XYZ file of C-alpha atoms in Angstrom:
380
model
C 33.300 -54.720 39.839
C 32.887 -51.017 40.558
C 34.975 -48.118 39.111
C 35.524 -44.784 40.204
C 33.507 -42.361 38.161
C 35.604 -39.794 36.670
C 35.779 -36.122 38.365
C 34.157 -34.318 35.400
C 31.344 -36.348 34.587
C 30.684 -36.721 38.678
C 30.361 -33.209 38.566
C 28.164 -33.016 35.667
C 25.788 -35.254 37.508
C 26.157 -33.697 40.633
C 25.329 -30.164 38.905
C 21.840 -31.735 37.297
C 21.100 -33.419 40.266
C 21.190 -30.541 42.271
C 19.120 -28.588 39.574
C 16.463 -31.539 39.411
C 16.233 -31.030 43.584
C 16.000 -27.779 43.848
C 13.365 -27.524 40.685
C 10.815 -30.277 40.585
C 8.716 -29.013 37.751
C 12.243 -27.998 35.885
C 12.424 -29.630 32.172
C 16.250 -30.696 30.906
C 16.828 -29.652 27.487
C 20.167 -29.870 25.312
C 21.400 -33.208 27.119
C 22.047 -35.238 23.822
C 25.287 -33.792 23.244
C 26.013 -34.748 26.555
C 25.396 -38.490 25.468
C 28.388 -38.367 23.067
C 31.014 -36.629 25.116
C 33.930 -38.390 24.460
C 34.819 -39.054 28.017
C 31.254 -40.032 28.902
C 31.657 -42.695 26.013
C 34.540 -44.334 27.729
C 33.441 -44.414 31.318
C 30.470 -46.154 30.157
C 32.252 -48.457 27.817
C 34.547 -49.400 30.791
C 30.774 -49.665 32.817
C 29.737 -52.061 30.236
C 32.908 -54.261 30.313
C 32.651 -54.940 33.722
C 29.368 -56.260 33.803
C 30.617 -58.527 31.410
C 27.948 -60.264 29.291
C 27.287 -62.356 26.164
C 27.828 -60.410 22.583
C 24.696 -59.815 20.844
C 22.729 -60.466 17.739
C 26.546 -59.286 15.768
C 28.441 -61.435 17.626
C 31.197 -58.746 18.729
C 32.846 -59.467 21.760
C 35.399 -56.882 24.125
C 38.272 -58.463 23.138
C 36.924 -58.345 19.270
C 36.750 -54.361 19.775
C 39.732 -53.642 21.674
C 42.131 -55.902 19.323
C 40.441 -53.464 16.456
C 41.166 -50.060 18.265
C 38.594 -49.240 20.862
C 39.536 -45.364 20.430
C 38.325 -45.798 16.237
C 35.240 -47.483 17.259
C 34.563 -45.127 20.300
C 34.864 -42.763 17.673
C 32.645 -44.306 15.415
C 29.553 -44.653 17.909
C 30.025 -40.627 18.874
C 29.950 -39.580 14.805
C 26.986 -42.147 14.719
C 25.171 -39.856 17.392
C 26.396 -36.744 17.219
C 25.305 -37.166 12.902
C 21.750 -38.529 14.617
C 22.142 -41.670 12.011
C 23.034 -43.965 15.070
C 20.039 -46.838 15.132
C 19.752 -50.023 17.371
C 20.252 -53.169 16.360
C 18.103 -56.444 17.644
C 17.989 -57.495 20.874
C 18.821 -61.040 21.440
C 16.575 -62.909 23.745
C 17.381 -65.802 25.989
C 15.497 -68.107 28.526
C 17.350 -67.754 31.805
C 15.923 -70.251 34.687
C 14.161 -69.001 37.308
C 15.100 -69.653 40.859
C 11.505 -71.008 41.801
C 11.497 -72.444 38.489
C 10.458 -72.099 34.722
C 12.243 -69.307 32.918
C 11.928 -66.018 32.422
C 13.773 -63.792 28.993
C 16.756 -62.040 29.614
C 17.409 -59.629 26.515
C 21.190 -59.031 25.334
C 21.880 -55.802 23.257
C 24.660 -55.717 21.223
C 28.248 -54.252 23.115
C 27.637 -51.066 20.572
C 23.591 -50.537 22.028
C 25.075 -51.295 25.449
C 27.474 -48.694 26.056
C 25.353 -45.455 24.476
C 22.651 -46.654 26.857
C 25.038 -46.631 29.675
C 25.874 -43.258 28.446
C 22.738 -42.134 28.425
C 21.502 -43.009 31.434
C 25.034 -41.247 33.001
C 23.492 -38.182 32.188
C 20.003 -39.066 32.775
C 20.014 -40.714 35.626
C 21.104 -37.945 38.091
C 17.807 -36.171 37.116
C 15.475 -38.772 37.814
C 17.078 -40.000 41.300
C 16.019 -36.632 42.518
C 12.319 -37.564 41.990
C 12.765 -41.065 43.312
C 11.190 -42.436 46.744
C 13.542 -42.600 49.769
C 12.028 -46.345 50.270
C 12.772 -47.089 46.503
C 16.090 -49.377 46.823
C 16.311 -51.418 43.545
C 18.851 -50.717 41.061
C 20.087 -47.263 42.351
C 23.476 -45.960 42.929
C 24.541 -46.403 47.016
C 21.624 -48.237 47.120
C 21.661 -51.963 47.119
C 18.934 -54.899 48.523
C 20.559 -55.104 52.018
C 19.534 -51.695 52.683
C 15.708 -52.681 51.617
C 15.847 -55.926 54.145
C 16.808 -53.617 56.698
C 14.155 -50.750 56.445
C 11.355 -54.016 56.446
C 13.299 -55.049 59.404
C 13.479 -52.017 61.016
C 9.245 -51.247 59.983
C 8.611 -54.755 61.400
C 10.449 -54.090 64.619
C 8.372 -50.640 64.947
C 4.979 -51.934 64.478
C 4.402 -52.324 60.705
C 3.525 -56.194 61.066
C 0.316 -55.751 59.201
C 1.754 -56.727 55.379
C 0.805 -56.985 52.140
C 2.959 -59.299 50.080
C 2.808 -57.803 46.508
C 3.892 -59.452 43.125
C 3.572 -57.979 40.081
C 2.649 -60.075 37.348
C 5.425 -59.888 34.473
C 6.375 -56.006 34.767
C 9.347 -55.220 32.760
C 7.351 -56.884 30.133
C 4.139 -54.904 30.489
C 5.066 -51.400 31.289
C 2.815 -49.444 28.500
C 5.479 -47.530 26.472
C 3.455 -44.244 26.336
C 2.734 -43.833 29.970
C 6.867 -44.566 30.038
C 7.636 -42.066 27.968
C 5.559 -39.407 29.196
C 7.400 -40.104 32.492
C 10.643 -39.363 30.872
C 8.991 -36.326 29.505
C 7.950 -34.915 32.437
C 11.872 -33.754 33.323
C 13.392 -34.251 29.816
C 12.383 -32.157 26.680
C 14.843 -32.603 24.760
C 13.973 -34.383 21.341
C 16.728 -36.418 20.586
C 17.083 -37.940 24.232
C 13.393 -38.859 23.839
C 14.007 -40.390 20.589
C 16.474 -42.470 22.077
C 14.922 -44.123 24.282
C 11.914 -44.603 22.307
C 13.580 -46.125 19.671
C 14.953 -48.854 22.667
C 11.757 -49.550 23.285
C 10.909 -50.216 20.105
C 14.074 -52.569 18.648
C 13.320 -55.578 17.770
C 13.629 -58.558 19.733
C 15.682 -62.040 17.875
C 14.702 -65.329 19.154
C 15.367 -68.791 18.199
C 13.297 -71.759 17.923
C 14.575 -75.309 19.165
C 15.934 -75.609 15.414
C 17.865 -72.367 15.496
C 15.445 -71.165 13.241
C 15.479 -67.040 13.749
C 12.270 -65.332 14.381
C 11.923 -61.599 15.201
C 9.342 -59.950 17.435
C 8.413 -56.945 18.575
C 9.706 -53.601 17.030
C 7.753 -50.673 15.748
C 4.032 -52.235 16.607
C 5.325 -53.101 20.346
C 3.638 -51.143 22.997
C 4.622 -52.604 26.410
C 7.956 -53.855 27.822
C 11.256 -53.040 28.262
C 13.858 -56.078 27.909
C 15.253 -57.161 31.173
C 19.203 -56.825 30.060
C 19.556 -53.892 28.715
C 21.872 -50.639 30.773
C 19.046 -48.684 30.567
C 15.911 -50.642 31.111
C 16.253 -50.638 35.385
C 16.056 -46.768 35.229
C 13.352 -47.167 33.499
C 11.261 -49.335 35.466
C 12.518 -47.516 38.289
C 10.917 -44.541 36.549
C 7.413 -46.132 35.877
C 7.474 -47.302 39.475
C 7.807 -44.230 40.762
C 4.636 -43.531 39.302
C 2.938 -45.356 41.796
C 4.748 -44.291 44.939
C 4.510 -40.831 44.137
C 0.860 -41.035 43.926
C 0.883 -42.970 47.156
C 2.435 -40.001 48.717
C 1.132 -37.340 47.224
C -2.970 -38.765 48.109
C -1.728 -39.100 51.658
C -1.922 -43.261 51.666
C 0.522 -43.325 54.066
C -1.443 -41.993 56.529
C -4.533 -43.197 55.816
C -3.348 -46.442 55.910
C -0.479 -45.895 58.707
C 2.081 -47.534 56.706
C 4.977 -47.382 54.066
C 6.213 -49.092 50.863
C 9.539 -50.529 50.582
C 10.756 -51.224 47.141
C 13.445 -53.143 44.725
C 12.235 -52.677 41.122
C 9.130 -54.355 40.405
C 9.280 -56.103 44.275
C 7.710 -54.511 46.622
C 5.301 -54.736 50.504
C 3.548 -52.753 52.200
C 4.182 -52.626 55.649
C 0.750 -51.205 57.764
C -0.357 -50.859 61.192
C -3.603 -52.544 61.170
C -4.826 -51.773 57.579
C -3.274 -54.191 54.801
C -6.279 -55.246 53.260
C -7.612 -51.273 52.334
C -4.214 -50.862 51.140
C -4.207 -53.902 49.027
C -7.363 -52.785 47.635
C -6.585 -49.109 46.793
C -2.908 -50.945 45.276
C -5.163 -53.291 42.802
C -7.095 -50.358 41.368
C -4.080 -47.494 41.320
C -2.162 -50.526 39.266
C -4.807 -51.489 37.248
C -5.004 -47.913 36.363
C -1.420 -47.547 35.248
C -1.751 -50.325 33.475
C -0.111 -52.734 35.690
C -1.843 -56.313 36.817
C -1.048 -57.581 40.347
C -0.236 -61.497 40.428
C -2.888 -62.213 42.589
C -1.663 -66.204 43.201
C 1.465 -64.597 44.378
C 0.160 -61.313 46.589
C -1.074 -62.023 49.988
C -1.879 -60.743 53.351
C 0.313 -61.566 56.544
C 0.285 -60.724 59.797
C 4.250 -60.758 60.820
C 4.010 -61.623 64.282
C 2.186 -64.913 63.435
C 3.201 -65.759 59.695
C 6.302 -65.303 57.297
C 6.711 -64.139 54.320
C 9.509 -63.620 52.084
C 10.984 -60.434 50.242
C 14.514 -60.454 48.313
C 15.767 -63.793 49.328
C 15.037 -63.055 53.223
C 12.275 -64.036 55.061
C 10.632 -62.017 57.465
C 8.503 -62.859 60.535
C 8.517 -65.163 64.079
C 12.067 -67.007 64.596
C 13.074 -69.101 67.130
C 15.708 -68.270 69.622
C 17.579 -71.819 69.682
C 19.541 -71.157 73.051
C 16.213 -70.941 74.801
C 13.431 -71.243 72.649
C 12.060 -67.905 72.948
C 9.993 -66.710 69.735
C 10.890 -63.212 68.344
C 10.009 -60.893 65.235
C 13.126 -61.463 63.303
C 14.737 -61.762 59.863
C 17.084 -64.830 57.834
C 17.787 -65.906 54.432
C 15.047 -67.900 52.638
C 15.247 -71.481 51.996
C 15.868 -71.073 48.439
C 18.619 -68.466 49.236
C 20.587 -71.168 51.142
C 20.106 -73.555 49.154
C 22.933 -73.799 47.078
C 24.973 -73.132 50.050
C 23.064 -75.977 51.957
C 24.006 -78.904 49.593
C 27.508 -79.013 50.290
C 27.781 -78.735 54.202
C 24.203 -80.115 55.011
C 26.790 -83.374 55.969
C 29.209 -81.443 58.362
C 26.538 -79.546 60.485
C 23.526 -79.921 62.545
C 21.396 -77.030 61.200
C 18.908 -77.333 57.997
C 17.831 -73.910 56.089
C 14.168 -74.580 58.416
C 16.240 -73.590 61.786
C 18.598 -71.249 60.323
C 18.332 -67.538 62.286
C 19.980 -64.791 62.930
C 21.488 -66.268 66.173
C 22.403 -69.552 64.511
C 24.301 -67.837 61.565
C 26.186 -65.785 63.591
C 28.046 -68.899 66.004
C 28.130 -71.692 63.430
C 27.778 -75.307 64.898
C 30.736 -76.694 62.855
C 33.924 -75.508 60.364
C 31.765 -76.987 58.174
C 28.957 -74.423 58.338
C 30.711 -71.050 58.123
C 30.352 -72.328 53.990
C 26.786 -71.093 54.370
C 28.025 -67.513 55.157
C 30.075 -67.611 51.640
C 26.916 -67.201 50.258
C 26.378 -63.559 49.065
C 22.946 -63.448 49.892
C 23.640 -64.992 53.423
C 26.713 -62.976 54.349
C 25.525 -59.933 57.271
């Protein structure tokens, strides 16, 4: 669900934006007041009732809050801040499956830690998209993963076939919190914003044993991570990622290496003209150096015109023209992509997710397979 930003905080964030642009080295001060505005509150709390989501380690759901008077405990959270007493509670972790399989934690702040980090990063955010790489695509606003499948397209189509297949190895849960936070420093001075989000990074984590039995982790002596779940932790990692692409523009990799980066949060390739390996190389020491650790079972080296590969449900590389049998550099969902949308109409149609293409999704061979464009992942 989307909703329509209201007109004054849209021009709040269109006024820092502007002020980040046109001032790169410019530091933000006397934002935390911003945090609390009253309408800023309830845009965000709306935000965080549309995404929906299980309570947390209290147990308050929406309808909880709204059956109490959302306006009194609106009112409560901006006293909380504005008196600087406000403090987060737990985060409650889950195993979520993987779609490849095994799990991976998903944590769940409470409603209350939910909507003042959507506030925050209302105001915040504005400043740091100005910084942010044009091939950066995960987790931004008019941004979304179709637009990332179509620049590798696009690179693909104009030479780029030379690729490095990255995977970072567990990165929400090992970005180094002071290398984060001097990040967030780097635009943002002001002290109460920074002790915000340090003290995010910090909560402590609940998780239960097979039993039940509650355990807590993390906290005060936790230096790495931010918990996949929380409103604020994308910018984040959007932040700390940054760190790498700006210093692969700013040492002039691009050219060196005649190619370009193409991003969504911690996924990323590197599309080259003849040069994938030195570029894989120089990635493995710039991450190691941030304090980042490539999965190296995962990362590889393709050549598109000859191999696939796949990046955000999509894979990438030589597909065969059915009507003829002409091979050509193309793009189609994954097999794992389809697969939920295979099950049901694998019985009514002669294609299989081996031989599905571009061509083939766009004139279906049956009533029966026009299911598979249901799926969102599928759907042009």
């Amino acid at each position: 669900m989307s909703l329509a930003t209201p007109i004054q905080i849209r021009t709040l964030q269109r006024k820092l934006y502007l002020k980040a642009k046109a001032e790169p080295a410019y530091r933000f001060y006397l934002l935390y007041d911003k945090i609390y505005r009253e309408d800023i509150l309830a845009h965000a709390y709306q935000l965080a009732k549309a995404n929906g989501g299980a309570p947390g380690v209290d147990g308050q759901t929406f309808r909880e809050i709204e059956s109490n008077g959302l306006e009194k405990w609106l009112a409560g959270i901006r006293e909380e801040l504005r008196a600087k007493t406000y403090q987060p509670q737990p985060v409650r972790r889950v195993m979520i499956p993987k779609p490849g399989g095994g799990e991976r934690p998903l944590g769940i702040p409470s409603i209350r830690d939910r909507v003042v980090q959507t506030a925050a990063k209302l105001v915040l955010e504005p400043i740091f998209e100005a910084d942010f790489d044009p091939n950066a695509y995960g987790y931004r606003p008019k941004r979304r993963a179709q637009d990332a499948i179509r620049k590798v397209h696009q690179l693909l189509c104009s030479g780029y076939t030379d690729v490095v297949d990255a995977d970072l190895s567990k990165y929400f849960d090992t970005i180094p919190h002071c290398e984060l936070m001097q990040c967030v420093a780097r635009r943002i001075v002001d002290r109460e914003v920074l002790r915000l989000v340090k003290m995010w990074l910090k909560v402590p984590v609940e998780e239960r044993d097979e039993k039940g039995n509650r355990r807590m982790t993390g906290g005060k002596q936790n230096t790495r991570g931010t918990p996949q779940g929380g409103g604020i932790s994308p910018m984040l990692a959007n932040l700390y990622m940054n760190r790498f692409l700006k210093h692969w523009r700013r040492s002039g990799r691009g050219e060196a290496f005649q190619a370009q980066v193409v991003t969504y949060a911690d996924d990323f390739v590197i599309l080259s003209r003849g040069y994938a390996k030195q570029a894989l190389d120089w990635t493995r020491q710039v991450m190691t150096r941030i304090g980042l650790t490539l999965n190296e079972a995962k990362t590889s080296i393709r050549e598109a015109r000859q191999e696939r590969f796949d990046f955000l449900g999509y894979t990438f590389g030589p597909h065969r023209y059915r009507k003829d049998g002409h091979w050509y550099l193309g793009t189609g969902p994954g097999v794992r992509s389809c697969s939920t949308c295979w099950r049901p109409v694998e019985s009514g149609t002669r294609l299989s997710p081996d031989r599905f293409d571009r061509q083939t999704s766009a004139t279906p061979t049956s009533t029966a397979a026009r299911g598979i464009r249901c799926c969102p992942r599928c759907r042009r």
